[in-house]
Amino acid sequence: QVQVVESGGGSVEAGESLRLSCVVSGYTTRHYCAGWFRQAPGKEREGVARIYTGGGSTTYADPVKGRFAISQDNAKNTVYLQMNSLKPEDTAMYYCAAARFCPTPWYWERGFAYWGQGTQVTVSS
């Protein structure tokens, strides 16, 4: 059974950084797709970034391009989301999700079979 566990959320001020971690366990292969999503109060959940650990290809949502970076550490079965220059509008519950292959489009939530419980990120101005 695949399990996804996020950590690393917290409260920061605008302009600061946070790094989220996502441990994906249970796959018999080290090649899978991991995506970060977020949901702000009163808004729909949206895709933030995704990575395919088989080759390291990444995709980002426009609002986070140039500020966020998704990366992997295969030895630790962990995917990271480095968030820099945080803005109040980045405040949300952040979720990590996993799939054997990245869906099309990459932010299609139903394409990810396994989800974590979420970690809260709060950015104050």
Short mmCIF file of N, CA, C and O in Angstrom, two decimals:
data_model
loop_
_atom_site.label_atom_id
_atom_site.label_comp_id
_atom_site.label_asym_id
_atom_site.label_seq_id
_atom_site.Cartn_x
_atom_site.Cartn_y
_atom_site.Cartn_z
N GLN A 1 0.84 -1.18 0.00
CA GLN A 1 0.00 0.00 0.00
C GLN A 1 0.89 1.25 0.00
O GLN A 1 1.78 1.39 0.82
N VAL A 2 0.61 2.13 -0.94
CA VAL A 2 1.37 3.38 -1.04
C VAL A 2 0.88 4.35 0.02
O VAL A 2 -0.33 4.53 0.21
N GLN A 3 1.83 4.97 0.68
CA GLN A 3 1.51 6.00 1.66
C GLN A 3 2.24 7.28 1.33
O GLN A 3 3.38 7.24 0.85
N VAL A 4 1.57 8.38 1.62
CA VAL A 4 2.13 9.71 1.35
C VAL A 4 2.03 10.53 2.62
O VAL A 4 0.94 10.66 3.20
N VAL A 5 3.14 11.06 3.07
CA VAL A 5 3.16 11.83 4.31
C VAL A 5 3.92 13.14 4.08
O VAL A 5 5.11 13.12 3.73
N GLU A 6 3.22 14.26 4.31
CA GLU A 6 3.84 15.57 4.15
C GLU A 6 4.30 16.10 5.51
O GLU A 6 3.75 15.73 6.55
N SER A 7 5.25 17.02 5.45
CA SER A 7 5.68 17.74 6.64
C SER A 7 6.35 19.03 6.21
O SER A 7 6.65 19.21 5.03
N GLY A 8 6.58 19.90 7.19
CA GLY A 8 7.34 21.10 6.90
C GLY A 8 6.57 22.40 6.85
O GLY A 8 7.16 23.46 6.68
N GLY A 9 5.26 22.33 6.99
CA GLY A 9 4.49 23.56 6.98
C GLY A 9 4.75 24.42 8.20
O GLY A 9 5.42 23.99 9.15
N GLY A 10 4.23 25.62 8.17
CA GLY A 10 4.41 26.51 9.30
C GLY A 10 3.92 27.91 8.98
O GLY A 10 3.30 28.13 7.94
N SER A 11 4.22 28.83 9.89
CA SER A 11 3.83 30.23 9.71
C SER A 11 5.08 31.08 9.51
O SER A 11 6.01 31.00 10.31
N VAL A 12 5.09 31.84 8.44
CA VAL A 12 6.23 32.70 8.13
C VAL A 12 5.70 34.06 7.69
O VAL A 12 4.51 34.24 7.45
N GLU A 13 6.63 35.00 7.57
CA GLU A 13 6.27 36.32 7.06
C GLU A 13 6.54 36.37 5.55
O GLU A 13 7.34 35.60 5.02
N ALA A 14 5.89 37.31 4.91
CA ALA A 14 6.08 37.48 3.47
C ALA A 14 7.56 37.68 3.15
O ALA A 14 8.27 38.39 3.86
N GLY A 15 8.00 37.02 2.10
CA GLY A 15 9.39 37.12 1.68
C GLY A 15 10.27 36.00 2.20
O GLY A 15 11.38 35.81 1.71
N GLU A 16 9.79 35.29 3.21
CA GLU A 16 10.57 34.21 3.79
C GLU A 16 10.37 32.91 2.99
O GLU A 16 9.65 32.87 2.00
N SER A 17 11.05 31.88 3.47
CA SER A 17 11.05 30.59 2.75
C SER A 17 10.61 29.46 3.66
O SER A 17 10.72 29.54 4.89
N LEU A 18 10.12 28.40 3.03
CA LEU A 18 9.79 27.16 3.71
C LEU A 18 10.12 26.02 2.77
O LEU A 18 10.04 26.19 1.54
N ARG A 19 10.43 24.86 3.34
CA ARG A 19 10.61 23.67 2.52
C ARG A 19 9.68 22.59 3.03
O ARG A 19 9.75 22.20 4.20
N LEU A 20 8.82 22.12 2.14
CA LEU A 20 7.93 21.02 2.46
C LEU A 20 8.56 19.71 2.01
O LEU A 20 9.26 19.66 1.01
N SER A 21 8.29 18.67 2.77
CA SER A 21 8.78 17.34 2.44
C SER A 21 7.61 16.39 2.25
O SER A 21 6.58 16.51 2.92
N CYS A 22 7.79 15.44 1.36
CA CYS A 22 6.76 14.44 1.08
C CYS A 22 7.44 13.09 0.96
O CYS A 22 8.21 12.87 0.01
N VAL A 23 7.17 12.22 1.91
CA VAL A 23 7.72 10.87 1.85
C VAL A 23 6.69 9.95 1.19
O VAL A 23 5.55 9.86 1.67
N VAL A 24 7.09 9.32 0.12
CA VAL A 24 6.22 8.39 -0.61
C VAL A 24 6.78 6.99 -0.42
O VAL A 24 7.90 6.70 -0.85
N SER A 25 6.01 6.13 0.21
CA SER A 25 6.48 4.77 0.47
C SER A 25 5.46 3.77 -0.08
O SER A 25 4.28 4.09 -0.23
N GLY A 26 5.96 2.58 -0.37
CA GLY A 26 5.09 1.50 -0.79
C GLY A 26 5.16 1.15 -2.26
O GLY A 26 4.69 0.08 -2.67
N TYR A 27 5.74 2.02 -3.09
CA TYR A 27 5.92 1.67 -4.49
C TYR A 27 7.06 0.66 -4.59
O TYR A 27 8.05 0.75 -3.88
N THR A 28 6.91 -0.27 -5.53
CA THR A 28 7.98 -1.23 -5.77
C THR A 28 9.01 -0.66 -6.73
O THR A 28 10.04 -1.28 -6.98
N THR A 29 8.75 0.49 -7.26
CA THR A 29 9.67 1.19 -8.15
C THR A 29 9.98 2.56 -7.57
O THR A 29 9.18 3.12 -6.81
N ARG A 30 11.15 3.10 -7.94
CA ARG A 30 11.48 4.45 -7.51
C ARG A 30 11.00 5.49 -8.51
O ARG A 30 11.24 6.68 -8.34
N HIS A 31 10.35 5.03 -9.57
CA HIS A 31 9.88 5.93 -10.61
C HIS A 31 8.38 6.14 -10.46
O HIS A 31 7.59 5.21 -10.68
N TYR A 32 8.00 7.32 -10.09
CA TYR A 32 6.60 7.65 -9.93
C TYR A 32 6.45 9.16 -10.08
O TYR A 32 7.43 9.90 -10.19
N CYS A 33 5.22 9.59 -10.12
CA CYS A 33 4.91 11.01 -10.24
C CYS A 33 4.45 11.52 -8.88
O CYS A 33 3.60 10.90 -8.23
N ALA A 34 5.00 12.63 -8.46
CA ALA A 34 4.57 13.28 -7.22
C ALA A 34 4.14 14.70 -7.54
O ALA A 34 4.83 15.41 -8.27
N GLY A 35 3.03 15.08 -7.00
CA GLY A 35 2.52 16.42 -7.22
C GLY A 35 2.22 17.12 -5.91
O GLY A 35 1.85 16.49 -4.92
N TRP A 36 2.43 18.43 -5.92
CA TRP A 36 2.02 19.26 -4.80
C TRP A 36 0.79 20.07 -5.22
O TRP A 36 0.78 20.66 -6.30
N PHE A 37 -0.20 20.06 -4.36
CA PHE A 37 -1.42 20.81 -4.56
C PHE A 37 -1.64 21.69 -3.34
O PHE A 37 -1.06 21.44 -2.28
N ARG A 38 -2.50 22.69 -3.48
CA ARG A 38 -2.82 23.52 -2.33
C ARG A 38 -4.28 23.96 -2.40
O ARG A 38 -4.85 24.06 -3.48
N GLN A 39 -4.82 24.21 -1.22
CA GLN A 39 -6.20 24.68 -1.14
C GLN A 39 -6.29 25.77 -0.10
O GLN A 39 -6.03 25.53 1.09
N ALA A 40 -6.64 26.94 -0.55
CA ALA A 40 -6.83 28.08 0.34
C ALA A 40 -8.28 28.11 0.79
O ALA A 40 -9.16 27.57 0.11
N PRO A 41 -8.55 28.73 1.93
CA PRO A 41 -9.93 28.79 2.43
C PRO A 41 -10.86 29.39 1.40
O PRO A 41 -10.57 30.45 0.83
N GLY A 42 -11.96 28.71 1.15
CA GLY A 42 -12.94 29.22 0.22
C GLY A 42 -12.60 29.06 -1.24
O GLY A 42 -13.34 29.52 -2.11
N LYS A 43 -11.49 28.40 -1.54
CA LYS A 43 -11.07 28.22 -2.93
C LYS A 43 -10.94 26.74 -3.26
O LYS A 43 -10.82 25.89 -2.37
N GLU A 44 -10.95 26.44 -4.55
CA GLU A 44 -10.75 25.07 -4.97
C GLU A 44 -9.27 24.70 -4.86
O GLU A 44 -8.38 25.55 -4.92
N ARG A 45 -9.03 23.41 -4.73
CA ARG A 45 -7.65 22.94 -4.69
C ARG A 45 -7.03 23.11 -6.08
O ARG A 45 -7.69 22.90 -7.10
N GLU A 46 -5.77 23.49 -6.09
CA GLU A 46 -5.08 23.74 -7.35
C GLU A 46 -3.71 23.08 -7.34
O GLU A 46 -3.09 22.91 -6.30
N GLY A 47 -3.27 22.74 -8.53
CA GLY A 47 -1.95 22.17 -8.67
C GLY A 47 -0.88 23.22 -8.50
O GLY A 47 -1.04 24.35 -8.95
N VAL A 48 0.22 22.86 -7.85
CA VAL A 48 1.34 23.77 -7.62
C VAL A 48 2.54 23.36 -8.46
O VAL A 48 3.12 24.18 -9.17
N ALA A 49 2.91 22.08 -8.38
CA ALA A 49 4.06 21.59 -9.12
C ALA A 49 4.02 20.07 -9.14
O ALA A 49 3.34 19.45 -8.32
N ARG A 50 4.75 19.50 -10.08
CA ARG A 50 4.83 18.05 -10.12
C ARG A 50 6.22 17.65 -10.60
O ARG A 50 6.91 18.41 -11.26
N ILE A 51 6.61 16.42 -10.24
CA ILE A 51 7.88 15.89 -10.67
C ILE A 51 7.71 14.41 -10.99
O ILE A 51 6.95 13.71 -10.30
N TYR A 52 8.37 13.96 -12.04
CA TYR A 52 8.42 12.53 -12.32
C TYR A 52 9.79 12.06 -11.90
O TYR A 52 10.80 12.49 -12.46
N THR A 53 9.84 11.20 -10.91
CA THR A 53 11.12 10.83 -10.31
C THR A 53 11.96 9.95 -11.23
O THR A 53 13.13 9.76 -10.99
N GLY A 54 11.33 9.44 -12.30
CA GLY A 54 12.10 8.61 -13.22
C GLY A 54 13.13 9.39 -14.00
O GLY A 54 14.17 8.84 -14.37
N GLY A 55 12.85 10.64 -14.29
CA GLY A 55 13.81 11.44 -15.05
C GLY A 55 14.01 12.82 -14.49
O GLY A 55 14.89 13.55 -14.92
N GLY A 56 13.19 13.16 -13.50
CA GLY A 56 13.33 14.47 -12.86
C GLY A 56 12.62 15.60 -13.56
O GLY A 56 12.82 16.76 -13.21
N SER A 57 11.77 15.28 -14.55
CA SER A 57 11.07 16.37 -15.24
C SER A 57 10.08 17.03 -14.28
O SER A 57 9.48 16.38 -13.43
N THR A 58 9.96 18.34 -14.42
CA THR A 58 9.11 19.11 -13.52
C THR A 58 8.19 20.04 -14.30
O THR A 58 8.48 20.42 -15.44
N THR A 59 7.10 20.41 -13.65
CA THR A 59 6.16 21.38 -14.19
C THR A 59 5.65 22.22 -13.04
O THR A 59 5.46 21.69 -11.93
N TYR A 60 5.45 23.51 -13.29
CA TYR A 60 4.99 24.42 -12.26
C TYR A 60 3.75 25.19 -12.71
O TYR A 60 3.60 25.51 -13.89
N ALA A 61 2.93 25.52 -11.73
CA ALA A 61 1.83 26.42 -12.01
C ALA A 61 2.38 27.84 -12.15
O ALA A 61 3.38 28.19 -11.52
N ASP A 62 1.73 28.64 -12.97
CA ASP A 62 2.24 29.98 -13.24
C ASP A 62 2.46 30.82 -11.98
O ASP A 62 3.47 31.54 -11.89
N PRO A 63 1.55 30.78 -10.98
CA PRO A 63 1.74 31.67 -9.82
C PRO A 63 3.00 31.39 -9.01
O PRO A 63 3.41 32.24 -8.21
N VAL A 64 3.60 30.21 -9.18
CA VAL A 64 4.76 29.87 -8.35
C VAL A 64 6.05 29.76 -9.16
O VAL A 64 7.13 29.55 -8.58
N LYS A 65 5.96 29.92 -10.46
CA LYS A 65 7.16 29.81 -11.29
C LYS A 65 8.20 30.84 -10.86
O LYS A 65 7.89 32.01 -10.65
N GLY A 66 9.41 30.39 -10.72
CA GLY A 66 10.50 31.27 -10.33
C GLY A 66 10.64 31.43 -8.83
O GLY A 66 11.65 31.98 -8.36
N ARG A 67 9.67 30.99 -8.06
CA ARG A 67 9.74 31.10 -6.60
C ARG A 67 9.81 29.74 -5.92
O ARG A 67 10.45 29.59 -4.89
N PHE A 68 9.12 28.75 -6.48
CA PHE A 68 9.08 27.41 -5.89
C PHE A 68 9.92 26.47 -6.73
O PHE A 68 10.05 26.63 -7.95
N ALA A 69 10.47 25.46 -6.07
CA ALA A 69 11.25 24.44 -6.76
C ALA A 69 10.91 23.08 -6.18
O ALA A 69 10.98 22.89 -4.96
N ILE A 70 10.57 22.16 -7.04
CA ILE A 70 10.28 20.78 -6.62
C ILE A 70 11.50 19.92 -6.95
O ILE A 70 12.12 20.09 -8.01
N SER A 71 11.84 19.04 -6.02
CA SER A 71 13.03 18.20 -6.23
C SER A 71 12.81 16.84 -5.56
O SER A 71 11.82 16.64 -4.87
N GLN A 72 13.75 15.95 -5.79
CA GLN A 72 13.59 14.59 -5.28
C GLN A 72 14.87 14.11 -4.64
O GLN A 72 15.96 14.54 -4.99
N ASP A 73 14.72 13.19 -3.70
CA ASP A 73 15.84 12.45 -3.13
C ASP A 73 15.40 10.99 -3.13
O ASP A 73 14.70 10.54 -2.23
N ASN A 74 15.81 10.28 -4.18
CA ASN A 74 15.34 8.90 -4.32
C ASN A 74 15.79 8.00 -3.19
O ASN A 74 15.09 7.07 -2.81
N ALA A 75 16.95 8.28 -2.64
CA ALA A 75 17.45 7.43 -1.55
C ALA A 75 16.56 7.53 -0.32
O ALA A 75 16.49 6.58 0.48
N LYS A 76 15.88 8.66 -0.18
CA LYS A 76 15.00 8.86 0.97
C LYS A 76 13.53 8.75 0.60
O LYS A 76 12.66 9.01 1.44
N ASN A 77 13.23 8.40 -0.66
CA ASN A 77 11.84 8.33 -1.13
C ASN A 77 11.10 9.62 -0.81
O ASN A 77 9.92 9.60 -0.42
N THR A 78 11.77 10.72 -0.99
CA THR A 78 11.23 12.01 -0.58
C THR A 78 11.23 13.00 -1.73
O THR A 78 12.19 13.06 -2.51
N VAL A 79 10.15 13.75 -1.81
CA VAL A 79 10.03 14.86 -2.76
C VAL A 79 9.90 16.13 -1.94
O VAL A 79 9.18 16.15 -0.93
N TYR A 80 10.60 17.15 -2.36
CA TYR A 80 10.61 18.42 -1.64
C TYR A 80 9.94 19.52 -2.46
O TYR A 80 9.96 19.50 -3.69
N LEU A 81 9.40 20.48 -1.74
CA LEU A 81 8.92 21.70 -2.38
C LEU A 81 9.56 22.87 -1.65
O LEU A 81 9.19 23.19 -0.51
N GLN A 82 10.58 23.45 -2.27
CA GLN A 82 11.23 24.63 -1.72
C GLN A 82 10.43 25.85 -2.13
O GLN A 82 10.26 26.09 -3.33
N MET A 83 9.97 26.59 -1.16
CA MET A 83 9.13 27.76 -1.43
C MET A 83 9.86 29.01 -0.97
O MET A 83 10.11 29.17 0.23
N ASN A 84 10.23 29.85 -1.91
CA ASN A 84 10.93 31.09 -1.62
C ASN A 84 10.05 32.29 -1.93
O ASN A 84 9.06 32.17 -2.65
N SER A 85 10.44 33.42 -1.38
CA SER A 85 9.71 34.67 -1.62
C SER A 85 8.21 34.46 -1.43
O SER A 85 7.39 34.85 -2.26
N LEU A 86 7.87 33.88 -0.30
CA LEU A 86 6.47 33.56 -0.05
C LEU A 86 5.62 34.81 0.06
O LEU A 86 6.07 35.86 0.53
N LYS A 87 4.39 34.68 -0.40
CA LYS A 87 3.43 35.78 -0.40
C LYS A 87 2.21 35.37 0.42
O LYS A 87 1.92 34.18 0.56
N PRO A 88 1.47 36.35 0.93
CA PRO A 88 0.25 35.99 1.68
C PRO A 88 -0.71 35.12 0.87
O PRO A 88 -1.39 34.26 1.44
N GLU A 89 -0.74 35.31 -0.44
CA GLU A 89 -1.63 34.50 -1.27
C GLU A 89 -1.17 33.06 -1.42
O GLU A 89 -1.88 32.24 -2.00
N ASP A 90 0.01 32.74 -0.90
CA ASP A 90 0.46 31.34 -0.88
C ASP A 90 -0.11 30.59 0.32
O ASP A 90 0.07 29.37 0.44
N THR A 91 -0.78 31.31 1.22
CA THR A 91 -1.38 30.68 2.39
C THR A 91 -2.41 29.64 1.96
O THR A 91 -3.34 29.94 1.20
N ALA A 92 -2.23 28.42 2.42
CA ALA A 92 -3.11 27.32 2.03
C ALA A 92 -2.71 26.05 2.76
O ALA A 92 -1.63 25.99 3.37
N MET A 93 -3.56 25.06 2.66
CA MET A 93 -3.18 23.71 3.05
C MET A 93 -2.51 23.09 1.83
O MET A 93 -3.07 23.10 0.74
N TYR A 94 -1.32 22.56 2.02
CA TYR A 94 -0.56 21.97 0.93
C TYR A 94 -0.62 20.46 1.03
O TYR A 94 -0.38 19.88 2.10
N TYR A 95 -0.94 19.85 -0.09
CA TYR A 95 -1.07 18.39 -0.16
C TYR A 95 -0.06 17.82 -1.14
O TYR A 95 0.18 18.39 -2.20
N CYS A 96 0.47 16.67 -0.79
CA CYS A 96 1.31 15.91 -1.71
C CYS A 96 0.49 14.73 -2.21
O CYS A 96 -0.29 14.14 -1.45
N ALA A 97 0.67 14.39 -3.47
CA ALA A 97 -0.05 13.27 -4.06
C ALA A 97 0.90 12.47 -4.93
O ALA A 97 1.88 13.02 -5.45
N ALA A 98 0.60 11.19 -5.10
CA ALA A 98 1.47 10.32 -5.88
C ALA A 98 0.67 9.48 -6.86
O ALA A 98 -0.48 9.12 -6.60
N ALA A 99 1.31 9.19 -7.98
CA ALA A 99 0.72 8.33 -9.00
C ALA A 99 1.85 7.59 -9.69
O ALA A 99 2.99 8.06 -9.69
N ARG A 100 1.55 6.47 -10.29
CA ARG A 100 2.60 5.72 -10.99
C ARG A 100 3.14 6.54 -12.16
O ARG A 100 4.36 6.54 -12.40
N PHE A 101 2.27 7.22 -12.86
CA PHE A 101 2.68 8.09 -13.96
C PHE A 101 1.95 9.42 -13.83
O PHE A 101 0.84 9.47 -13.29
N CYS A 102 2.55 10.48 -14.33
CA CYS A 102 1.91 11.79 -14.25
C CYS A 102 0.70 11.83 -15.18
O CYS A 102 0.79 11.45 -16.34
N PRO A 103 -0.42 12.31 -14.67
CA PRO A 103 -1.62 12.39 -15.51
C PRO A 103 -1.52 13.55 -16.49
O PRO A 103 -0.63 14.40 -16.40
N THR A 104 -2.46 13.55 -17.42
CA THR A 104 -2.56 14.67 -18.36
C THR A 104 -3.95 15.27 -18.22
O THR A 104 -4.93 14.56 -18.45
N PRO A 105 -4.07 16.56 -17.92
CA PRO A 105 -2.97 17.44 -17.53
C PRO A 105 -2.38 17.08 -16.17
O PRO A 105 -3.03 16.38 -15.40
N TRP A 106 -1.23 17.58 -15.86
CA TRP A 106 -0.51 17.16 -14.67
C TRP A 106 -1.24 17.53 -13.39
O TRP A 106 -1.01 16.92 -12.36
N TYR A 107 -2.12 18.48 -13.43
CA TYR A 107 -2.82 18.94 -12.24
C TYR A 107 -4.20 18.28 -12.09
O TYR A 107 -4.99 18.69 -11.24
N TRP A 108 -4.48 17.25 -12.89
CA TRP A 108 -5.76 16.54 -12.81
C TRP A 108 -5.74 15.69 -11.56
O TRP A 108 -5.04 14.68 -11.47
N GLU A 109 -6.53 16.10 -10.54
CA GLU A 109 -6.45 15.47 -9.23
C GLU A 109 -6.81 14.00 -9.27
O GLU A 109 -6.22 13.19 -8.55
N ARG A 110 -7.77 13.64 -10.10
CA ARG A 110 -8.19 12.23 -10.16
C ARG A 110 -7.10 11.34 -10.73
O ARG A 110 -7.19 10.12 -10.61
N GLY A 111 -6.11 11.95 -11.32
CA GLY A 111 -5.01 11.17 -11.85
C GLY A 111 -4.00 10.74 -10.79
O GLY A 111 -3.12 9.95 -11.07
N PHE A 112 -4.17 11.26 -9.59
CA PHE A 112 -3.29 10.91 -8.47
C PHE A 112 -4.07 10.00 -7.52
O PHE A 112 -5.08 10.41 -6.96
N ALA A 113 -3.60 8.80 -7.33
CA ALA A 113 -4.34 7.82 -6.53
C ALA A 113 -4.09 7.95 -5.03
O ALA A 113 -4.94 7.55 -4.24
N TYR A 114 -2.95 8.51 -4.67
CA TYR A 114 -2.56 8.51 -3.26
C TYR A 114 -2.30 9.94 -2.80
O TYR A 114 -1.58 10.69 -3.46
N TRP A 115 -2.87 10.27 -1.64
CA TRP A 115 -2.79 11.62 -1.13
C TRP A 115 -2.37 11.62 0.34
O TRP A 115 -2.73 10.71 1.10
N GLY A 116 -1.65 12.66 0.71
CA GLY A 116 -1.32 12.85 2.10
C GLY A 116 -2.41 13.64 2.80
O GLY A 116 -3.40 14.04 2.20
N GLN A 117 -2.18 13.87 4.09
CA GLN A 117 -3.17 14.55 4.92
C GLN A 117 -3.07 16.07 4.82
O GLN A 117 -4.00 16.77 5.21
N GLY A 118 -1.99 16.56 4.31
CA GLY A 118 -1.82 18.00 4.15
C GLY A 118 -0.99 18.62 5.25
O GLY A 118 -0.91 18.11 6.37
N THR A 119 -0.37 19.73 4.91
CA THR A 119 0.40 20.51 5.88
C THR A 119 0.10 21.98 5.63
O THR A 119 0.08 22.45 4.49
N GLN A 120 -0.16 22.71 6.71
CA GLN A 120 -0.62 24.10 6.59
C GLN A 120 0.56 25.05 6.41
O GLN A 120 1.56 24.96 7.14
N VAL A 121 0.41 25.95 5.46
CA VAL A 121 1.37 27.03 5.26
C VAL A 121 0.62 28.35 5.41
O VAL A 121 -0.38 28.58 4.74
N THR A 122 1.11 29.19 6.30
CA THR A 122 0.49 30.49 6.54
C THR A 122 1.54 31.57 6.35
O THR A 122 2.60 31.52 6.98
N VAL A 123 1.26 32.52 5.48
CA VAL A 123 2.18 33.61 5.20
C VAL A 123 1.52 34.92 5.59
O VAL A 123 0.48 35.27 5.06
N SER A 124 2.14 35.63 6.50
CA SER A 124 1.58 36.89 6.96
C SER A 124 2.30 38.06 6.29
O SER A 124 3.48 37.97 5.95
N SER A 125 1.56 39.14 6.13
CA SER A 125 2.14 40.31 5.45
C SER A 125 2.83 41.24 6.42
O SER A 125 2.71 41.10 7.63
#
